[in-house]
GROMACS .gro file of C-alpha atoms in nm:
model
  392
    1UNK     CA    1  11.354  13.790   3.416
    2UNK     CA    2  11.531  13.725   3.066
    3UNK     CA    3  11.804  13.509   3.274
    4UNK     CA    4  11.552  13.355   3.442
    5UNK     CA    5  11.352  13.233   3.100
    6UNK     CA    6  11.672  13.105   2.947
    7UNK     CA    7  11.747  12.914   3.245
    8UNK     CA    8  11.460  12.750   3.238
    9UNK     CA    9  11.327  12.689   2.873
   10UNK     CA   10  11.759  12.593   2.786
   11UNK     CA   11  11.735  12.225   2.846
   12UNK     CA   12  11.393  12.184   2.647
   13UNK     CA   13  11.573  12.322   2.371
   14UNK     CA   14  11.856  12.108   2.377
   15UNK     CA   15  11.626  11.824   2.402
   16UNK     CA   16  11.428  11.936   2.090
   17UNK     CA   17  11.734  11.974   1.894
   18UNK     CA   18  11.831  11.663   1.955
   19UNK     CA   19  11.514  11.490   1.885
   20UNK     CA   20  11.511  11.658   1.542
   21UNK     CA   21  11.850  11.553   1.468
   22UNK     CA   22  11.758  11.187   1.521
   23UNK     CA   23  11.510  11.212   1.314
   24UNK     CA   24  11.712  11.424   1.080
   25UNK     CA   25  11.952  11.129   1.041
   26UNK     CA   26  11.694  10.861   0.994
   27UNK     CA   27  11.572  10.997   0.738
   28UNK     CA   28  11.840  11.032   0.541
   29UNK     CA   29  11.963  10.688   0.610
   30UNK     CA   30  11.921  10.461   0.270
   31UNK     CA   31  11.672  10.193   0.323
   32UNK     CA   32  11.799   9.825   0.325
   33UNK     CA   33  11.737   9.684  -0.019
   34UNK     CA   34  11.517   9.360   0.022
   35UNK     CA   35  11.614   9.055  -0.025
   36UNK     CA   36  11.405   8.770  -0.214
   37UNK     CA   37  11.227   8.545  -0.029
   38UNK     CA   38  11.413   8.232  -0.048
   39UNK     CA   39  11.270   7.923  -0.187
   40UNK     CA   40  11.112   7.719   0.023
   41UNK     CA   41  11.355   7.400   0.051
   42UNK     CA   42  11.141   7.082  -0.076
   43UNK     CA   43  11.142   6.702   0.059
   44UNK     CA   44  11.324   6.457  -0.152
   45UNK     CA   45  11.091   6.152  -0.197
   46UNK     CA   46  11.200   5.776  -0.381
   47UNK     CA   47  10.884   5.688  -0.591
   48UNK     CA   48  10.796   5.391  -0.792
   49UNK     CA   49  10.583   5.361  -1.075
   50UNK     CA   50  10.214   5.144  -0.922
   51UNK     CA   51  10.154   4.856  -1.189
   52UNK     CA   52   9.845   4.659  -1.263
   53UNK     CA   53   9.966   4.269  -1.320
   54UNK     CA   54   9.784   3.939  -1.314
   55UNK     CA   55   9.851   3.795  -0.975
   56UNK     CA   56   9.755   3.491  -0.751
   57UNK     CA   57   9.693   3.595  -0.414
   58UNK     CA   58   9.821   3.471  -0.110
   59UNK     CA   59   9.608   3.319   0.183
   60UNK     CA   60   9.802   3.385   0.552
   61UNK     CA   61   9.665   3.175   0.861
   62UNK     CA   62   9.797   3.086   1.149
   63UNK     CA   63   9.820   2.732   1.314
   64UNK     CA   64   9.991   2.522   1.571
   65UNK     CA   65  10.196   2.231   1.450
   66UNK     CA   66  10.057   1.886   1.585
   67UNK     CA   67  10.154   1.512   1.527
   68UNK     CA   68   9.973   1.328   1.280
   69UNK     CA   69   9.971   1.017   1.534
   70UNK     CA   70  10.003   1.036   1.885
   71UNK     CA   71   9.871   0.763   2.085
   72UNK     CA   72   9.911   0.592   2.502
   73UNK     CA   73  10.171   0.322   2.541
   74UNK     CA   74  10.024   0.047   2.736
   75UNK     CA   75  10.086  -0.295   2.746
   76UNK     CA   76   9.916  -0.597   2.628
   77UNK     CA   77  10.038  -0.862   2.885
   78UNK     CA   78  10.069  -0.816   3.276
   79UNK     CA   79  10.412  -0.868   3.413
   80UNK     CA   80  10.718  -0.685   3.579
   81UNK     CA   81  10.923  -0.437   3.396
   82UNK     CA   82  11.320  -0.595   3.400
   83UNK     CA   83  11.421  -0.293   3.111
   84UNK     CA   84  11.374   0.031   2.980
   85UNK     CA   85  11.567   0.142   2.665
   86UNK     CA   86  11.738   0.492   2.652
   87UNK     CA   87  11.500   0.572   2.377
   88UNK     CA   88  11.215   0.559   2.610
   89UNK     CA   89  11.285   0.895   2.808
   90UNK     CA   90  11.122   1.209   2.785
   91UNK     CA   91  11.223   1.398   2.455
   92UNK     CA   92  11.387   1.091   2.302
   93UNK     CA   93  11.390   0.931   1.932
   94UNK     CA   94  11.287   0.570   1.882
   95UNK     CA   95  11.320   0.354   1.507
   96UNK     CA   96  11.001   0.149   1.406
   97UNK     CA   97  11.070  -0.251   1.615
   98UNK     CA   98  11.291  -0.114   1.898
   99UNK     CA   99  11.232  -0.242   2.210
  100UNK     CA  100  11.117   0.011   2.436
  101UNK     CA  101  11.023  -0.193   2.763
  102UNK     CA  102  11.097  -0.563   2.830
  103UNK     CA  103  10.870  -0.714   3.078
  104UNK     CA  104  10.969  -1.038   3.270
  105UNK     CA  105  10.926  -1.331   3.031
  106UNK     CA  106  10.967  -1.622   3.240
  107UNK     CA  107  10.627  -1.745   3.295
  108UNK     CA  108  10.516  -1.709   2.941
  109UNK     CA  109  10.842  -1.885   2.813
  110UNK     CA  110  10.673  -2.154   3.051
  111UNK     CA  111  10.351  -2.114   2.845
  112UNK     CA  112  10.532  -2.170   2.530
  113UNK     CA  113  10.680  -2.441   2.639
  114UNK     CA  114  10.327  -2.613   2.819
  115UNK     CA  115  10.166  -2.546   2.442
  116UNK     CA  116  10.420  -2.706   2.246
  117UNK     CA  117  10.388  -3.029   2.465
  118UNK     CA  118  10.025  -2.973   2.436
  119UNK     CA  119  10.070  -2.967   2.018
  120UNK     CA  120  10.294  -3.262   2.048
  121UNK     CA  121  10.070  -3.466   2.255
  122UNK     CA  122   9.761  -3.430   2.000
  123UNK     CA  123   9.934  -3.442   1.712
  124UNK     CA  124  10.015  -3.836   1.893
  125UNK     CA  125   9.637  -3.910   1.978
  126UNK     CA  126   9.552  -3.788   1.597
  127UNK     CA  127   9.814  -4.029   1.468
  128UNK     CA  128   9.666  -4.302   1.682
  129UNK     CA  129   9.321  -4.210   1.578
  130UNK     CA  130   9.385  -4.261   1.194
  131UNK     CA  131   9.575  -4.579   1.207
  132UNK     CA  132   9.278  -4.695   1.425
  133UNK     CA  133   9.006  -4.567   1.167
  134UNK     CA  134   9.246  -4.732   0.889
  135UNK     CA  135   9.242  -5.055   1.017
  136UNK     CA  136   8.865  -5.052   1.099
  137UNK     CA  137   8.842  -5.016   0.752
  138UNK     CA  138   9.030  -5.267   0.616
  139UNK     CA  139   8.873  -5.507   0.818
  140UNK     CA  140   8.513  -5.388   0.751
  141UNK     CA  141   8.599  -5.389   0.338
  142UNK     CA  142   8.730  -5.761   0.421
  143UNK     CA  143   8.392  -5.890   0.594
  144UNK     CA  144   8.231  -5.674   0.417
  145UNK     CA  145   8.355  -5.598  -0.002
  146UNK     CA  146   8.048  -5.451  -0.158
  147UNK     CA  147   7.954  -5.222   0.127
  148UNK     CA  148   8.095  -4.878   0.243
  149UNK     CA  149   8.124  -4.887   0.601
  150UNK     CA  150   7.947  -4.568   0.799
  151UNK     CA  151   8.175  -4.283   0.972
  152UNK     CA  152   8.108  -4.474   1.268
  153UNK     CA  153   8.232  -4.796   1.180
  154UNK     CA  154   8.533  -4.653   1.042
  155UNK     CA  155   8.615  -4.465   1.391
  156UNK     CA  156   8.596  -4.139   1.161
  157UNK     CA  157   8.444  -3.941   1.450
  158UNK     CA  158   8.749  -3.999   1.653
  159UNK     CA  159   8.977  -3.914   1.398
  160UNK     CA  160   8.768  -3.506   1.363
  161UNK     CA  161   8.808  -3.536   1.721
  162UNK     CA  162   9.181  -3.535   1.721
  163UNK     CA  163   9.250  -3.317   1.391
  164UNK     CA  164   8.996  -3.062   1.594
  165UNK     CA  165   9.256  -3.117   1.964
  166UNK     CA  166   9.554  -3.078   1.739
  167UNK     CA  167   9.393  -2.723   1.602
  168UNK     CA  168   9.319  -2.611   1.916
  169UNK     CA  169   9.615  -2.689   2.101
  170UNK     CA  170   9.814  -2.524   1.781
  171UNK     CA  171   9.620  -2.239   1.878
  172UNK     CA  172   9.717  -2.225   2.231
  173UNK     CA  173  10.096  -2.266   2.125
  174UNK     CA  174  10.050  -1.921   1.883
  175UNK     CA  175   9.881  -1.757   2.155
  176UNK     CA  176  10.127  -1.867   2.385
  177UNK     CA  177  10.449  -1.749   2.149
  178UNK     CA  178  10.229  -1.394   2.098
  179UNK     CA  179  10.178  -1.361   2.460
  180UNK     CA  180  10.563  -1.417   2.491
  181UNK     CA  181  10.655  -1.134   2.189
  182UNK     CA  182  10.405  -0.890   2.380
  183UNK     CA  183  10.669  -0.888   2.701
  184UNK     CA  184  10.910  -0.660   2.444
  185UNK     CA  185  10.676  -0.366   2.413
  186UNK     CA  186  10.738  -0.229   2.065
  187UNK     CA  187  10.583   0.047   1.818
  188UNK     CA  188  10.578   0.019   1.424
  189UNK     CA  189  10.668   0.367   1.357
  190UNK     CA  190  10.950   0.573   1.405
  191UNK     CA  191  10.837   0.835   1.691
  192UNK     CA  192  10.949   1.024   1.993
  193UNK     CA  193  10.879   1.007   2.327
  194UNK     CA  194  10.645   1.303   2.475
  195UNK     CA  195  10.664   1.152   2.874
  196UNK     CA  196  10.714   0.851   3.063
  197UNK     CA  197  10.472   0.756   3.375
  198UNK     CA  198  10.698   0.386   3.477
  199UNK     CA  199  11.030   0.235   3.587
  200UNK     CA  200  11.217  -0.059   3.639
  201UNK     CA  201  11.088  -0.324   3.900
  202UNK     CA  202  10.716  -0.130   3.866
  203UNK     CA  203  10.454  -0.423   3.790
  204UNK     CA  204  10.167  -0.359   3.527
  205UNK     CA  205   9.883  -0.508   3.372
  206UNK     CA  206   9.734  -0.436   3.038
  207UNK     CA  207   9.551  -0.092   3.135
  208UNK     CA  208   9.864   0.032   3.274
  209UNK     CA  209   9.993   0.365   3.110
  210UNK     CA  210  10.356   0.320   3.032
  211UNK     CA  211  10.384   0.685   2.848
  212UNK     CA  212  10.286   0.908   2.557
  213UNK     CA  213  10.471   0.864   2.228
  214UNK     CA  214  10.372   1.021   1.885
  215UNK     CA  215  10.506   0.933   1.534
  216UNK     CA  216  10.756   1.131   1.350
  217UNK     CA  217  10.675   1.029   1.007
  218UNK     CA  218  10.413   1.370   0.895
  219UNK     CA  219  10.270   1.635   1.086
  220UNK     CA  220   9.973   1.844   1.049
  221UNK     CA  221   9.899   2.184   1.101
  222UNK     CA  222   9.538   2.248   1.103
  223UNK     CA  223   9.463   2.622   0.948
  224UNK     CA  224   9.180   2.834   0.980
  225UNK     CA  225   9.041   2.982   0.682
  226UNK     CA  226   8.739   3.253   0.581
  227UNK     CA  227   8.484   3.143   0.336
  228UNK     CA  228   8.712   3.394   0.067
  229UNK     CA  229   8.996   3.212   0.183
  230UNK     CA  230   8.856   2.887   0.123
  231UNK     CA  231   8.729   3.010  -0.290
  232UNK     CA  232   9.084   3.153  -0.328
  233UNK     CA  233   9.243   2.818  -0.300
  234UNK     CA  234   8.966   2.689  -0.474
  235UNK     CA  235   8.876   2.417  -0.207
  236UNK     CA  236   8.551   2.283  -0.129
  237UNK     CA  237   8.434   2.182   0.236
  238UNK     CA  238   8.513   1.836   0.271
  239UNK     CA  239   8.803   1.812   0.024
  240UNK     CA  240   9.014   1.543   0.037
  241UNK     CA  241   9.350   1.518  -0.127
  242UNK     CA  242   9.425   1.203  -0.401
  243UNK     CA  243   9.670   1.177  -0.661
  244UNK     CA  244   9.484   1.316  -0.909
  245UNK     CA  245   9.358   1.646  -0.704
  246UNK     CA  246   9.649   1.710  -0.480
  247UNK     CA  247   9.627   2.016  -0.233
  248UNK     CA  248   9.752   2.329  -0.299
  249UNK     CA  249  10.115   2.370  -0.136
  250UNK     CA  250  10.179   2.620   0.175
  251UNK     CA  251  10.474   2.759   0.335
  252UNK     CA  252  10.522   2.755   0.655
  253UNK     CA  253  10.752   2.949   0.860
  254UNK     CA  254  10.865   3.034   1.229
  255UNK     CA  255  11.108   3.203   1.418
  256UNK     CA  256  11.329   2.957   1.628
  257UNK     CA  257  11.603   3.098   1.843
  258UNK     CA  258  11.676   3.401   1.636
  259UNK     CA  259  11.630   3.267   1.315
  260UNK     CA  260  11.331   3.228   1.048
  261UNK     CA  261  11.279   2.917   0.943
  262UNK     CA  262  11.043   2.768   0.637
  263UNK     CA  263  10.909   2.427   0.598
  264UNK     CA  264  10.691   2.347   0.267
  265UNK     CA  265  10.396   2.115   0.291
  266UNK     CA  266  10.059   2.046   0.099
  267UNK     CA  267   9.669   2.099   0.260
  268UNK     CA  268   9.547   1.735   0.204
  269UNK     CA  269   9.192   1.772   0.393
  270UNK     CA  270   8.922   2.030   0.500
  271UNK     CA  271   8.648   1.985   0.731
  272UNK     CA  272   8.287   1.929   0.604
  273UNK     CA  273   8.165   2.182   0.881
  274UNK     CA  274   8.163   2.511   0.933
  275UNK     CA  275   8.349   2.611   1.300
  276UNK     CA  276   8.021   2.713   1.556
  277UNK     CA  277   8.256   2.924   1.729
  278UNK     CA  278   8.461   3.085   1.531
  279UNK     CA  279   8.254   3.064   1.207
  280UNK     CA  280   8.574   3.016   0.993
  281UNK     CA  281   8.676   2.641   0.792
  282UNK     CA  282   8.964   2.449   0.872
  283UNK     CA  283   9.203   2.301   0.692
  284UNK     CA  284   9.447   2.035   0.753
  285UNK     CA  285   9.831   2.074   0.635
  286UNK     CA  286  10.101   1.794   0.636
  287UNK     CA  287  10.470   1.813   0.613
  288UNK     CA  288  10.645   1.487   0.568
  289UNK     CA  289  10.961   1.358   0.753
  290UNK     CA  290  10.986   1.727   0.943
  291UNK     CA  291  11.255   1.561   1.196
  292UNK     CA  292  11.482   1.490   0.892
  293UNK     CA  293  11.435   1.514   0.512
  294UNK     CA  294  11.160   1.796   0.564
  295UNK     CA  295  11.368   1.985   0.835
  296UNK     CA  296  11.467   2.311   0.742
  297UNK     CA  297  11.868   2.359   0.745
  298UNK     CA  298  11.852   2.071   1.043
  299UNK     CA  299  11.580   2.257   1.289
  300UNK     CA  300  11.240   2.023   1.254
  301UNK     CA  301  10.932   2.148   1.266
  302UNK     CA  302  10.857   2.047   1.589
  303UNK     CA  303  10.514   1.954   1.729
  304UNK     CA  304  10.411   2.279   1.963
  305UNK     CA  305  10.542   2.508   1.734
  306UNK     CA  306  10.328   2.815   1.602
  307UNK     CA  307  10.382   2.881   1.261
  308UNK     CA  308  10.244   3.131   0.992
  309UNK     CA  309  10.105   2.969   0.655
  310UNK     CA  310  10.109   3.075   0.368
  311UNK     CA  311   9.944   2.937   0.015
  312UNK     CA  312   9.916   3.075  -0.314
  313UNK     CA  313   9.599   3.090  -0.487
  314UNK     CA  314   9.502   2.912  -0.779
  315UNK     CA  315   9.223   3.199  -0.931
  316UNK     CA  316   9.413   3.440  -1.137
  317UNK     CA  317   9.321   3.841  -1.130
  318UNK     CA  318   9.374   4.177  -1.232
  319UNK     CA  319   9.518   4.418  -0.953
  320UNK     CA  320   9.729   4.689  -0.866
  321UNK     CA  321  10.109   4.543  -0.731
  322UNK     CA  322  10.284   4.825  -0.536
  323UNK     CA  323  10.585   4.724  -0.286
  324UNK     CA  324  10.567   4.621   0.029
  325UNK     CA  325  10.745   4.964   0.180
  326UNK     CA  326  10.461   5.185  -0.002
  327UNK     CA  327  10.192   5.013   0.223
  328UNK     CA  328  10.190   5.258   0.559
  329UNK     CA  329   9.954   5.222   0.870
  330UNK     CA  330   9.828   4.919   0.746
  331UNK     CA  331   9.603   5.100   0.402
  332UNK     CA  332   9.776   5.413   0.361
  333UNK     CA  333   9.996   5.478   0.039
  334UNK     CA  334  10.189   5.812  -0.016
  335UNK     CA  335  10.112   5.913  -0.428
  336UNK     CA  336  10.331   6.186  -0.616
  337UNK     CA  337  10.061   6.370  -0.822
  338UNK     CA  338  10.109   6.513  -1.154
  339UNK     CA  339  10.150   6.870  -0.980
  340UNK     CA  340  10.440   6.687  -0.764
  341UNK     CA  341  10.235   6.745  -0.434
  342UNK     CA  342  10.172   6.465  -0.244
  343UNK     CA  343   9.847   6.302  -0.235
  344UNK     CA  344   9.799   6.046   0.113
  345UNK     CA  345   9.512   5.740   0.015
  346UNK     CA  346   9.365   5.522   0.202
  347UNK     CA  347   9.303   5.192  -0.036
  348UNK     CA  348   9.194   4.822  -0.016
  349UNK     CA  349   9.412   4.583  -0.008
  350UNK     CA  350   9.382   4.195  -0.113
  351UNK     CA  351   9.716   4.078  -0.024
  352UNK     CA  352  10.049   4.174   0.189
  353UNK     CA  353  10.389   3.996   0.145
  354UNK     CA  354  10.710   4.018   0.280
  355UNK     CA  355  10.790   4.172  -0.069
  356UNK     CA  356  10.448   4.322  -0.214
  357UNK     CA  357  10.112   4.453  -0.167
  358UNK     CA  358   9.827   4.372  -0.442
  359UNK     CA  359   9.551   4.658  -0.402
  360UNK     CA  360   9.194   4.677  -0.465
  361UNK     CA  361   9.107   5.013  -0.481
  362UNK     CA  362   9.236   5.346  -0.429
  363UNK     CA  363   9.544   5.309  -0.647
  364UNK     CA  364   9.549   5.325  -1.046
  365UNK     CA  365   9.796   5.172  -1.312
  366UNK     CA  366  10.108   5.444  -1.352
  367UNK     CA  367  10.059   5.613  -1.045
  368UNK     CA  368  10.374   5.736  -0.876
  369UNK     CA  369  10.397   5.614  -0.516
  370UNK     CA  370  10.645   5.709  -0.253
  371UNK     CA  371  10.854   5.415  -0.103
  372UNK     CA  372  11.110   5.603   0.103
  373UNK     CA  373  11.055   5.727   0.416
  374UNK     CA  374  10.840   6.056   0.494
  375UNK     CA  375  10.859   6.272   0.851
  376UNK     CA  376  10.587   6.480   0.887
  377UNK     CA  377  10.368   6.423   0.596
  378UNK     CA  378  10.141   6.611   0.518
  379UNK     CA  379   9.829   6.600   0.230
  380UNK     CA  380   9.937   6.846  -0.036
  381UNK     CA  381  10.272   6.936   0.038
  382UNK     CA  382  10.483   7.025  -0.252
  383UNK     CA  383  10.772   6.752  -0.303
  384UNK     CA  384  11.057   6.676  -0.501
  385UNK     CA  385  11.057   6.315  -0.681
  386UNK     CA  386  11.384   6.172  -0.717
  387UNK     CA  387  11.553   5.908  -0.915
  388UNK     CA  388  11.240   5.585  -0.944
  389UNK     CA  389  11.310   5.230  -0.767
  390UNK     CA  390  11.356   4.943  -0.967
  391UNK     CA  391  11.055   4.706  -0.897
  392UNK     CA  392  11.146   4.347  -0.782
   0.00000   0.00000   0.00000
């Protein structure tokens, strides 16, 4: 029975024996020695210093660039057309007196010539008429010495007769010669050519639409403006530009091929109305000479184009000036606070520039604002300043 115990309660032992020597061991083992919790590894923000200046602020519109003349070509005599110049195609650049279209010229050269023979002819019959009215007088003042002969008697009616023929056919003779200049169709401006509707051989009459043209000498941009807008630049509705109140000057700028591009002009008008539509004021912006002097580095500002304005204002004001990589989501600025955590506002802004943002609210004077980039940030977070930007 002994044999038969031992055989049975032996591996139970074992296994207790072991168990306690496991546990034995453990417990002797020396605990790990703990290691400090490492630092937590802070973001490295650029910060500038915010900084309260007096400023002018900038107005931004929009507006579509558009010629300051642009008129139908249409002729002033009938007749066929025998030429058209190069510079009258689609596109093309004409100089102020250039012959654009020449229209067939023989009949009024014919005219011309009928009117001078009609000029020649009176100025004959009024010759005639005075000799006439001279001798009537002679021999009236011989019959008659003390007495002045009447108008009558004298043949002086004949003579307002013919000075009145001669004037009249002198007329016909300039209208003639005009009718004659009006067969080269010219413009008085220098311009460019937006289509042309007629060809050689085509005959037209004076309500005949030879093509569109518009003059290159100023263009206008007309710009919408808010009623704050409108105080900023200190305009009134209805202003009107003179020497002695010039328009306050705008910048103008577009992207052409890959490019920006800036033109400078001056607003010389604004309406007297208020927009039903859109409720806002517009004002009217010229640049002179934009196909050549006013070009910027050779690309005009070409009529079509949509360009961005920009004006200073003429009020000066107190305001916060932070740079323009501090502005985020449009009125969010990153601020280091005093604890070095950082503090996300939301604040007002007046003005946005390529360069600069002027703030109304939600920023003070000294306040450290981030102007590097931040991943992940989050309101509070502890952060590490580093080394402050220089403002420009």
């Amino acid at each position: 029975m002994n044999k038969k115990w031992l055989k049975t309660a032996a591996p139970l032992l074992v296994l207790a024996l072991g168990f306690g020597a496991v546990k034995f061991l453990g417990a002797a083992k020396p605990e790990p020695e703990k290691k400090e919790e490492e630092a937590q590894r802070l973001v490295s923000l650029a910060y500038t210093e915010a900084r309260e200046e007096a400023v002018h602020l900038a107005v931004n519109t929009q507006g579509e660039v558009r010629p300051h003349t642009e008129i139908d070509l249409t002729p002033e005599v009938s007749g066929r057309i025998v030429a058209i110049s190069d510079s009258f195609a689609e596109g093309a650049g004409f100089e102020p007196g250039e012959t654009l279209i020449q229209l067939d010229d023989a009949n009024y050269k014919l005219a011309v010539a009928r009117a001078e023979a009609g000029v020649a002819q009176a100025e004959v019959l009024l010759l005639q008429a005075k000799a006439a009215a001279s001798i009537k007088r002679q021999q009236w003042l011989k019959l008659n010495p003390n007495k002045e002969p009447t108008p009558l008697q004298v043949n002086l009616p004949q003579v307002l007769e013919a000075e009145a023929n001669l004037r009249s056919a002198q007329a016909e003779l300039a209208d003639a010669q005009r009718n004659l200049a009006r067969t080269k169709i010219k413009l008085p401006f220098r311009g460019r050519v937006i289509n042309r509707e007629v060809g050689i051989g085509q005959y037209v009459t004076a309500s005949t639409a030879l093509g569109r043209v518009f003059a290159t000498d100023r263009v206008e941009i007309r710009l919408p403006l808010t009623d704050s807008q409108l105080q900023e630049l200190d305009l009134p509705m209805g202003f009107v530009a003179s020497d002695k109140a010039p328009g306050p000057q705008v910048a103008l700028s577009a992207l052409v091929g890959s490019e920006q591009h800036q033109w400078h002009g001056r607003i010389v008008r604004t309406q007297a109305a208020v927009d039903q539509q859109t409720r806002l004021i517009y004002a009217v912006a010229e640049v002179n000479d934009p196909y050549g002097a006013g070009a910027s580095n050779g690309v005009p500002l070409a009529v079509g184009l949509f360009v961005t304005a920009e004006a200073e204002g003429t009020r000066e004001r107190h305001a916060v000036v932070v740079p323009r990589t501090a502005l985020r989501s449009a009125d969010k600025v990153y601020v280091v606070d005093e604890d070095d955590r950082l503090d996300i506002r939301t604040v007002e802004t007046l003005s946005t520039s390529e360069n600069r943002v002027v703030v109304a609210s939600g920023i003070r004077n000294g306040e450290r604002v981030v102007t590097s980039a931040v991943a992940n940030a989050v309101d509070g977070m502890q952060v590490q300043p580093i080394t402050q930007l220089a403002r420009k």
